[in-house]
CSV table of C-alpha atoms in Angstrom, one decimal:
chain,number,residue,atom,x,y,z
A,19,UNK,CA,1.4,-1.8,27.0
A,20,UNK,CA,5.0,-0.1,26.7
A,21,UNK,CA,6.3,-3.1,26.0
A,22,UNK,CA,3.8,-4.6,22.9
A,23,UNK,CA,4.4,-1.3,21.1
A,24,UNK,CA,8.2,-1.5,21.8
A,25,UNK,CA,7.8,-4.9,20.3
A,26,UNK,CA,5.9,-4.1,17.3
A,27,UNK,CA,8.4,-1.4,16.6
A,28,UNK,CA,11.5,-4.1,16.5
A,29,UNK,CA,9.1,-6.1,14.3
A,30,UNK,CA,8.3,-3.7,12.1
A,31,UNK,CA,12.0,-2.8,11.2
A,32,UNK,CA,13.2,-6.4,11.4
A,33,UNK,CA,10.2,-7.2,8.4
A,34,UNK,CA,11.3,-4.4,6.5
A,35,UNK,CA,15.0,-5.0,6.2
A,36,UNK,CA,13.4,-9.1,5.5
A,37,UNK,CA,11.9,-7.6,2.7
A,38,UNK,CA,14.8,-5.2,1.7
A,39,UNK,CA,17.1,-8.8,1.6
A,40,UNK,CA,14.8,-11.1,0.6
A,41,UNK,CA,11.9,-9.5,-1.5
A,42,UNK,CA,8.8,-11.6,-2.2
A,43,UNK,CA,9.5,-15.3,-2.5
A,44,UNK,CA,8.6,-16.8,-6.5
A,45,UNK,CA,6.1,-19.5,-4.8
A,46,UNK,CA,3.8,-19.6,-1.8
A,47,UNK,CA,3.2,-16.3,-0.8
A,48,UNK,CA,0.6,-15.8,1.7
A,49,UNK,CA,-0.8,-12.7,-0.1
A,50,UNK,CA,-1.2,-15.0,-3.3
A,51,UNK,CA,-2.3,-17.6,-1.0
A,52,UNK,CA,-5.2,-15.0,-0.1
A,53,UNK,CA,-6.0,-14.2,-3.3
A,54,UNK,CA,-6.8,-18.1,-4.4
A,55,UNK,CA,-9.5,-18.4,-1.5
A,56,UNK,CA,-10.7,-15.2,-2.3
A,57,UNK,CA,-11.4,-16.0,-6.3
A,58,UNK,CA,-12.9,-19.2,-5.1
A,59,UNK,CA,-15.1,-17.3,-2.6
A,60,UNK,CA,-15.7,-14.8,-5.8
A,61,UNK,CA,-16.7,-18.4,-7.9
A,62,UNK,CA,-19.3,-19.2,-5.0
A,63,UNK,CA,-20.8,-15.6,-4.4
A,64,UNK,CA,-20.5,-13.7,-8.2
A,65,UNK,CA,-23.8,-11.6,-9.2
A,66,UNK,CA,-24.1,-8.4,-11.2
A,67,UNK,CA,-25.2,-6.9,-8.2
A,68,UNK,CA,-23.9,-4.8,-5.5
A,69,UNK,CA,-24.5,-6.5,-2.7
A,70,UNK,CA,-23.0,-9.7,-3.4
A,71,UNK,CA,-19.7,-7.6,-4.5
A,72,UNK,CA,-20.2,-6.1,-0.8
A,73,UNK,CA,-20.6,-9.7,0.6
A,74,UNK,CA,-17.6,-10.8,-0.9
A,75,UNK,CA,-15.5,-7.6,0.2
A,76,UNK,CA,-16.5,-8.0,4.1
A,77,UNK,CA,-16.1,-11.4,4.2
A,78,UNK,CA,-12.6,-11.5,2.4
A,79,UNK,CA,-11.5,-9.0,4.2
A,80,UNK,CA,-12.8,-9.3,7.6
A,81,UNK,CA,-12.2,-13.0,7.5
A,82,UNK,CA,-8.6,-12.4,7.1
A,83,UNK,CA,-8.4,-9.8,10.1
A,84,UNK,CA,-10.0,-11.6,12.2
A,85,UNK,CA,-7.7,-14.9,11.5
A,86,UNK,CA,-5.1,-12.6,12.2
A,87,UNK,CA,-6.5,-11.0,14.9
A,88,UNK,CA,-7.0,-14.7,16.3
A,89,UNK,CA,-3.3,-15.5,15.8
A,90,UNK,CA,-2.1,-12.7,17.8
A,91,UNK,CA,-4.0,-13.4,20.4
A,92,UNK,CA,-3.0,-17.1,20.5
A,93,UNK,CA,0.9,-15.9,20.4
A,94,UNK,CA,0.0,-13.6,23.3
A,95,UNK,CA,-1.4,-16.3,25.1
A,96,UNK,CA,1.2,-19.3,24.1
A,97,UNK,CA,3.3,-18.5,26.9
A,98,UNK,CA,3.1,-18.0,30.9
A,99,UNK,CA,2.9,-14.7,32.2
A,100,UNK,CA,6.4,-15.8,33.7
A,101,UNK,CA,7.6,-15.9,30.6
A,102,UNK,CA,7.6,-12.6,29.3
A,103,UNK,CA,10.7,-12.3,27.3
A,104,UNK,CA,9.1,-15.4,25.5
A,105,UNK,CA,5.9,-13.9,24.4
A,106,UNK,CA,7.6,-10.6,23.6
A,107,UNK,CA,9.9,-12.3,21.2
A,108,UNK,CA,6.9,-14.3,19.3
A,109,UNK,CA,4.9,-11.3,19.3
A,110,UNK,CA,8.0,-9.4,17.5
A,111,UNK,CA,8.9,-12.4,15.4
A,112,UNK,CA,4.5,-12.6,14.3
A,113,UNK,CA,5.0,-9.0,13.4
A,114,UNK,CA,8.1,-9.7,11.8
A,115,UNK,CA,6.7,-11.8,9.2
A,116,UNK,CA,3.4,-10.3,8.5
A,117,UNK,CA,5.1,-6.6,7.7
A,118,UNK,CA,7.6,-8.9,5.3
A,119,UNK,CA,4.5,-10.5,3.8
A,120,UNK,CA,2.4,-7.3,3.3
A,121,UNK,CA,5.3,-5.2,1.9
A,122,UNK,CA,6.3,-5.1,-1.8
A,123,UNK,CA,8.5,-2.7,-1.6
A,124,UNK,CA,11.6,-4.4,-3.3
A,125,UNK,CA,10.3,-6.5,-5.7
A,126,UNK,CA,8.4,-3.3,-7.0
A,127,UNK,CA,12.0,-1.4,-7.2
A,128,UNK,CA,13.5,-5.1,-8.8
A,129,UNK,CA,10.2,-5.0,-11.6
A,130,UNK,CA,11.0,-1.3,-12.2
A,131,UNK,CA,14.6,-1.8,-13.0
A,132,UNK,CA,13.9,-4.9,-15.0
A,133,UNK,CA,11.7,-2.6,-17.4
A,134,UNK,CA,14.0,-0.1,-17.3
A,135,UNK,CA,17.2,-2.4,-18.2
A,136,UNK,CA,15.3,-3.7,-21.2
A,137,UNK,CA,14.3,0.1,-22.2
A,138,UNK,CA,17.6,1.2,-22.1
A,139,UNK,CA,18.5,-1.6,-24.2
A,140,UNK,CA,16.2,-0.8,-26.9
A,141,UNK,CA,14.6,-4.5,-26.5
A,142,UNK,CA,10.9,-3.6,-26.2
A,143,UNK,CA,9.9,-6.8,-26.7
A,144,UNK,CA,11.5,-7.7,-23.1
A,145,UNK,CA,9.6,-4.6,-21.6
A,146,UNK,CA,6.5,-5.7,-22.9
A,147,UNK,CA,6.8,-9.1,-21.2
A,148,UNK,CA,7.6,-7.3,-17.8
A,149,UNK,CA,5.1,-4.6,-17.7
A,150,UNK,CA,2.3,-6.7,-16.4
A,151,UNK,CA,4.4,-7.4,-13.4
A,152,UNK,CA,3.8,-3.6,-12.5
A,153,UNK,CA,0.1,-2.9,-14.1
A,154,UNK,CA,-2.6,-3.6,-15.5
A,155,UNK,CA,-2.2,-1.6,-18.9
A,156,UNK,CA,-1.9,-3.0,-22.3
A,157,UNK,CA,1.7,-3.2,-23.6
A,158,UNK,CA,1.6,-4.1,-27.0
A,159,UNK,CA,-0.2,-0.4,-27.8
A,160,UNK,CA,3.3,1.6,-25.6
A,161,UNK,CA,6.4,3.0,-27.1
A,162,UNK,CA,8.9,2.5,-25.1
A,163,UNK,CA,8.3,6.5,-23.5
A,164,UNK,CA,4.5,5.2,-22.8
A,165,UNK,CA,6.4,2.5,-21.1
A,166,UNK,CA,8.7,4.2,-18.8
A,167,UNK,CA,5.9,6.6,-18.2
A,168,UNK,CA,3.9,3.5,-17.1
A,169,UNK,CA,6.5,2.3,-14.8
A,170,UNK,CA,7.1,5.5,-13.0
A,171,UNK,CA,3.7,5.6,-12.1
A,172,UNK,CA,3.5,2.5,-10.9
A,173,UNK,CA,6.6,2.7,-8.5
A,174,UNK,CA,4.4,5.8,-7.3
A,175,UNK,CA,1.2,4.2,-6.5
A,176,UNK,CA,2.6,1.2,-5.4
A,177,UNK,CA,5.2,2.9,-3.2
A,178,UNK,CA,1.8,4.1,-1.2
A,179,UNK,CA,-0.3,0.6,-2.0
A,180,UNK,CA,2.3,-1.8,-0.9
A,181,UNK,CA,4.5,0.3,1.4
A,182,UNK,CA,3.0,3.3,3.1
A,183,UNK,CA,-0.7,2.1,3.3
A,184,UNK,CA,0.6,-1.2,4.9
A,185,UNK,CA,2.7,0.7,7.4
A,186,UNK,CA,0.1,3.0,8.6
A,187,UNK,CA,-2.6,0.3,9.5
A,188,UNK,CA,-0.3,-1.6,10.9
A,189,UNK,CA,0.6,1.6,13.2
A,190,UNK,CA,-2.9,1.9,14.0
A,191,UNK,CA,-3.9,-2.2,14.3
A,192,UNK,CA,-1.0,-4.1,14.4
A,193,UNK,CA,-1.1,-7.0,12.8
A,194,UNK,CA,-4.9,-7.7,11.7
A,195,UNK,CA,-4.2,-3.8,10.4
A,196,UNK,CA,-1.1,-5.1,8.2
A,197,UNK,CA,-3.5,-8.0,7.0
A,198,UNK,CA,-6.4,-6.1,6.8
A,199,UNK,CA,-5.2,-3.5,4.9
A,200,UNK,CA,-3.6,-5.8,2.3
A,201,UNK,CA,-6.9,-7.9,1.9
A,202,UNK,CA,-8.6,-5.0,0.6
A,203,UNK,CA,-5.9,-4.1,-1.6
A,204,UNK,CA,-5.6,-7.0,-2.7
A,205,UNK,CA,-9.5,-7.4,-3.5
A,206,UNK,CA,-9.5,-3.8,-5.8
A,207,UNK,CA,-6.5,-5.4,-7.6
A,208,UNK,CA,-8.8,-8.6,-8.7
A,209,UNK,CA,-12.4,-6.8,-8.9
A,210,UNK,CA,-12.1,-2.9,-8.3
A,211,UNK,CA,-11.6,-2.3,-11.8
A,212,UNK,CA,-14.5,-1.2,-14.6
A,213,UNK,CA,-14.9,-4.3,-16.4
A,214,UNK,CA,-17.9,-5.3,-17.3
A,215,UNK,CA,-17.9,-8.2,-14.9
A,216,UNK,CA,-16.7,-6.0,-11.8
A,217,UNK,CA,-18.7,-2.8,-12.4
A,218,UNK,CA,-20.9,-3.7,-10.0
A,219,UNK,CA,-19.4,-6.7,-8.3
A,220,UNK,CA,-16.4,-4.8,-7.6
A,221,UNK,CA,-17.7,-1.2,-6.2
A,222,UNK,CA,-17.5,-2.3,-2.5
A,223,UNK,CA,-13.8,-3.6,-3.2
A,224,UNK,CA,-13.1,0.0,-4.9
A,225,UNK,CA,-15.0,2.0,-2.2
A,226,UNK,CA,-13.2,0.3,0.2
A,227,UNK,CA,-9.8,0.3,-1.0
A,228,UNK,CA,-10.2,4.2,-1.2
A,229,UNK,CA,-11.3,4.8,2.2
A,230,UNK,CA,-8.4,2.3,3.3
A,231,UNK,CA,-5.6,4.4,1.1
A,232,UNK,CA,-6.6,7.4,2.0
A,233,UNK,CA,-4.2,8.3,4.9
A,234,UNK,CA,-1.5,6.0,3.8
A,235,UNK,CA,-1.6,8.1,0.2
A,236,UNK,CA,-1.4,11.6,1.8
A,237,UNK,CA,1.3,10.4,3.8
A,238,UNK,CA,3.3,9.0,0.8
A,239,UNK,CA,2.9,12.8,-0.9
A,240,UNK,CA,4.1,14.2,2.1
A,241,UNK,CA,6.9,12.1,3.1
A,242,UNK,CA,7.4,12.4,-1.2
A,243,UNK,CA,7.9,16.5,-0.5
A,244,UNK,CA,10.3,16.1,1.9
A,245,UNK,CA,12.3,13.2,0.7
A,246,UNK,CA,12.2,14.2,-2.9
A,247,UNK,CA,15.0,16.4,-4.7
A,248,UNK,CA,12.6,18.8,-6.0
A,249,UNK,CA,10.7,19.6,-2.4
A,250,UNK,CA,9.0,22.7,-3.8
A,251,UNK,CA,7.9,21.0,-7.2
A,252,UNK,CA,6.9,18.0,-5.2
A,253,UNK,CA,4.2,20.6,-3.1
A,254,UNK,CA,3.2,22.9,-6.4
A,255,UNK,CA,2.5,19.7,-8.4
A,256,UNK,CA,0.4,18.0,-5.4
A,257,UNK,CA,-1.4,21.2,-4.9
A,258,UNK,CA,-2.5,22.3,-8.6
A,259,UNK,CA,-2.8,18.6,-9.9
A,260,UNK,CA,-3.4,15.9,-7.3
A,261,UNK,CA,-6.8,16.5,-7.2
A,262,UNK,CA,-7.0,16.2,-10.9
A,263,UNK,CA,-6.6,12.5,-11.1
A,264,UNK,CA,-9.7,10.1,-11.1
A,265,UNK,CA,-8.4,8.1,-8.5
A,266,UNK,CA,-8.4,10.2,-5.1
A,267,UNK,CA,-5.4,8.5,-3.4
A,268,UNK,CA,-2.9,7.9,-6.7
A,269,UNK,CA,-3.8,11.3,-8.0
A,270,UNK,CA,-1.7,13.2,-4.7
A,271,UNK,CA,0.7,10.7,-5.1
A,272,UNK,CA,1.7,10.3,-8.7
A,273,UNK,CA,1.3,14.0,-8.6
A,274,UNK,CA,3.9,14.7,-5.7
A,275,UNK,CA,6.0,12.0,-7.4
A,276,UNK,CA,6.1,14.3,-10.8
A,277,UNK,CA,6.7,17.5,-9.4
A,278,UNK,CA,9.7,15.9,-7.0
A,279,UNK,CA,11.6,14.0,-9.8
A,280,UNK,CA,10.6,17.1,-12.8
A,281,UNK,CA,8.8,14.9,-15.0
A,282,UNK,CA,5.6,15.0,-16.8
A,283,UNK,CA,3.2,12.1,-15.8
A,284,UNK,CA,-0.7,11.2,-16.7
A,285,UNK,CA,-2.3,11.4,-19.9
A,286,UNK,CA,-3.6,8.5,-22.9
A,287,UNK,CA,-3.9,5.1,-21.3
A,288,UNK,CA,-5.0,1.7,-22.4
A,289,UNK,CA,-6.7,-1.0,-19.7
A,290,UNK,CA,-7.6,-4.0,-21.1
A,291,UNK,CA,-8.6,-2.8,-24.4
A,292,UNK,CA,-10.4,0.4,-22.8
A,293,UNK,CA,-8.1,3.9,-23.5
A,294,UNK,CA,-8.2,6.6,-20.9
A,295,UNK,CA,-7.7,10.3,-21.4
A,296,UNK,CA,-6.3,10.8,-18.0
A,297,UNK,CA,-5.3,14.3,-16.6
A,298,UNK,CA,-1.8,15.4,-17.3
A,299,UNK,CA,0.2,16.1,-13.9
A,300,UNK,CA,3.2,18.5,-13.6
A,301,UNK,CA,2.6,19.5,-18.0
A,302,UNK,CA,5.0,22.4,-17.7
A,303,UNK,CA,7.7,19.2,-16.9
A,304,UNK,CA,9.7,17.0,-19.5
A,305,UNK,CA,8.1,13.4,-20.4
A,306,UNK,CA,9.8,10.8,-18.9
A,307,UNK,CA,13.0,9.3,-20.0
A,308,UNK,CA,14.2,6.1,-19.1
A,309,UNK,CA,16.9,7.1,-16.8
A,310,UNK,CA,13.6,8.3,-14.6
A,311,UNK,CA,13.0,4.9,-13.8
A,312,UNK,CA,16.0,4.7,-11.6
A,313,UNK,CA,15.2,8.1,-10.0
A,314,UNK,CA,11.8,6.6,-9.1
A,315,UNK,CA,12.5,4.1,-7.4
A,316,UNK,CA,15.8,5.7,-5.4
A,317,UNK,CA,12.9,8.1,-4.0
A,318,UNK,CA,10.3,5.4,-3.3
A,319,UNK,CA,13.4,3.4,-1.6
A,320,UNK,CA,13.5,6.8,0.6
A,321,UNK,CA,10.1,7.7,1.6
A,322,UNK,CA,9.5,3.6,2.6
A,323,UNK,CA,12.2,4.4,5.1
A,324,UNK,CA,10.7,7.6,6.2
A,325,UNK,CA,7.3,5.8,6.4
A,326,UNK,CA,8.8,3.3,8.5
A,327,UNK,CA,10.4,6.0,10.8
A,328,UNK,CA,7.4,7.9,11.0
A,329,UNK,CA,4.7,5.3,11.6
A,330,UNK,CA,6.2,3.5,14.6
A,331,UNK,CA,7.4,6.6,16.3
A,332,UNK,CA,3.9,7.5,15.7
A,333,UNK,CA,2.6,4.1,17.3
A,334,UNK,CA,5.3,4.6,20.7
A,335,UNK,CA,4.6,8.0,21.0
A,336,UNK,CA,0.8,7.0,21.0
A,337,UNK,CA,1.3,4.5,23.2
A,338,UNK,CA,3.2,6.5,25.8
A,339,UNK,CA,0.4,8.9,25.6
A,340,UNK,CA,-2.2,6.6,26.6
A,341,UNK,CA,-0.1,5.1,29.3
A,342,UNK,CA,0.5,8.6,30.8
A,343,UNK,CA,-3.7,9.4,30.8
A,344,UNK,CA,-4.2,6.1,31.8
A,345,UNK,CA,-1.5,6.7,35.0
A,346,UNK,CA,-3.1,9.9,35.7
A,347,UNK,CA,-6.6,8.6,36.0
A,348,UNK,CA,-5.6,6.1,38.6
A,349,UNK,CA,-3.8,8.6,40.5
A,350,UNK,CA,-6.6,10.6,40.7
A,351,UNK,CA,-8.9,8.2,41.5
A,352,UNK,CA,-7.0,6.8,44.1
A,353,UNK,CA,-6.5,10.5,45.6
A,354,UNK,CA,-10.1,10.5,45.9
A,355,UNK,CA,-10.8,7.1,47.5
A,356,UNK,CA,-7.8,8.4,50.3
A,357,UNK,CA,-10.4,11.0,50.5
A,358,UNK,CA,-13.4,9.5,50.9
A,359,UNK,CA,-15.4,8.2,54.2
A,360,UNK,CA,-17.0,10.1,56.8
A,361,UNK,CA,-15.1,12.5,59.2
C-alpha cells in the first residue's frame, strides 16, 4: 500500500511537469475524445426532462470511471507479483498520463496571455477571436476592460476546474478520481448551462459538477490566500463576497483571486445572447487592467504548485495512516490469539 501511494505521488508530479512542457496537444485529446461519445450519447438520450439529463450524467460519467477503474486494475495485474518494480513503474507511467490529460493548467496560462498580448496591442479584433478559448461569453458586446476582466476570471475558475479539482480527486481516487472528476466537468461545460435546451437536460450535469468542485474550489481560495501577494485582501474578499456569486464554487474562488491581485471582478455579463447582472467582488478595488492578466496567471501558476504539494502529501500521509491502524489491528489481534485457549 506504501508503495501505490508512493507511486501515484511520482506520477502525479511527473504529469504535471508533462503538462507544464507540453500543454494540451492541438488534436486527439482524450478529454475531447470524451466529449464526442458523450454528445453522441446526448443525440441518443436528449429529452426536456430531468431524468434523461440524469441518465446521461451517470452514464457519461460513471462509464468513464469505471473504464478507468478497469485499466488500473489491468496495469496492476499485467505483471507477476515477482515483478514488482514492473507494475510500479506502469502504475506511475498510467498516472502519469491521466494527470497530463486531465490538467489544463498551461494552455489556460498560454490562452490568457494570448488575450492579453492582443489587448495590449490595442487589436481587439484578435481578442475577440481568442476569447472563446477561455469562455463562454459573447465578445463582440466587450471593450477591451470587459475583456481582460473576462480573462481574469476565467484563469480563476479554471485554475480550480482544470487544476485543483482534478488534483484533489485524484488524491482521494487515483486515477478513476482524475477521470471522473474531469467527465463531470466536462459534461456542465456542454449541458450545465441555462439554455433553453439544457435547462432541464443539463441540471444533473450542474448539480453534479457543484458537489464535485466543491472541495477542490475551497482549496483553490485557500491555497489563493496564502500564495497570493495580497494574503489579507485574498481572505477579506473571500469572506464578505464569495458567497455573493451565483455559482457556489467560482464565487470563493474568483473572489479570493480579486482580493489577492487588488482588482475589482464580477458585474454585467453577456452568455450567449443572455446578459447577467452578476455581483461585484472586492468593489472598493480598481477594474482590471491588462497588465492583470499576467498577474493572474503568475498566481494560478503558484497555487497549481501548491495544489500539487498539498494533495499528494495529503494522499501519503493518508496512506501511512491507514497502514499504521491497519498494523496495530493485527498486533492486537494476534496478542489475543497468543492469549487464547484453555489454561
Amino acid at each position: 500500500m506504501r508503495g501505490e501511494h508512493a507511486g501515484y505521488a511520482c506520477g502525479a508530479a511527473l504529469g504535471f511537469l508533462t503538462d507544464l512542457i507540453a500543454a494540451d496537444p492541438r488534436r486527439g485529446h482524450p478529454v475531447a475524445a470524451f466529449g464526442r461519445a458523450a454528445g453522441a450519447v446526448e443525440r441518443r438520450l436528449w429529452r426536456d426532462h430531468r431524468g434523461y439529463g440524469a441518465a446521461h450524467a451517470v452514464l457519461c460519467a460513471g462509464g468513464a470511471a469505471a473504464a478507468a477503474a478497469l485499466l488500473q486494475r489491468a496495469v496492476r495485474g499485467s505483471a507477476s507479483a515477482s515483478s514488482l518494480s514492473l507494475r510500479g513503474g506502469a502504475g506511475v507511467a498510467l498516472t502519469a498520463a491521466t494527470v497530463w490529460a486531465v490538467l489544463g493548467g498551461t494552455s489556460l496560462g498560454r490562452e490568457a496571455r494570448a488575450v492579453g498580448g492582443a489587448l495590449a496591442a490595442g487589436d481587439l479584433d484578435v481578442a475577440r477571436e481568442r476569447l472563446p478559448h477561455l469562455c463562454g461569453r459573447d465578445p463582440q458586446v466587450l471593450d477591451g476592460p470587459q475583456m481582460a476582466r473576462a480573462v481574469v476570471e476565467s484563469v480563476a475558475e479554471n485554475t480550480s476546474d482544470a487544476v485543483v479539482g482534478a488534483l484533489v480527486w485524484g488524491a482521494l481516487g487515483g486515477v478513476p478520481g482524475l477521470v471522473a472528476f474531469r467527465a463531470v466537468n466536462t459534461l456542465d461545460a456542454m449541458v450545465g448551462h441555462k439554455s433553453a435546451r439544457y435547462r432541464r437536460f443539463g441540471w444533473a450535469a450542474a448539480r453534479l459538477d457543484d458537489l464535485a468542485g466543491w472541495p477542490g474550489s475551497r482549496l483553490t481560495a485557500a491555497l489563493t490566500v496564502l500564495a497570493g501577494p495580497d494574503r489579507r485582501g485574498a481572505l477579506r474578499a473571500w469572506r464578505a463576497d464569495g458567497a455573493a456569486h451565483p455559482s457556489p464554487n467560482a464565487g470563493p474562488v474568483e473572489a479570493s483571486f480579486a482580493g489577492a491581485l487588488g482588482v475589482r471582478l464580477g458585474g454585467t455579463l453577456a452568455y450567449g445572447g443572455r446578459v447577467e447582472h452578476r455581483p461585484v467582488l472586492n468593489g472598493a478595488a480598481p477594474p482590471v487592467a491588462v497588465d492583470d492578466i499576467g498577474r493572474a496567471v503568475r498566481l494560478s501558476r503558484r497555487v497549481s504548485a501548491l495544489a500539487l504539494v498539498t494533495t499528494v502529501a495529503a494522499r501519503v500521509a493518508g496512506g501511512a495512516a491507514r497502514a499504521a491502524v491497519a498494523r496495530g489491528a493485527g498486533g492486537r489481534g494476534r496478542g489475543r490469539g497468543r492469549g487464547a485457549g484453555p489454561v
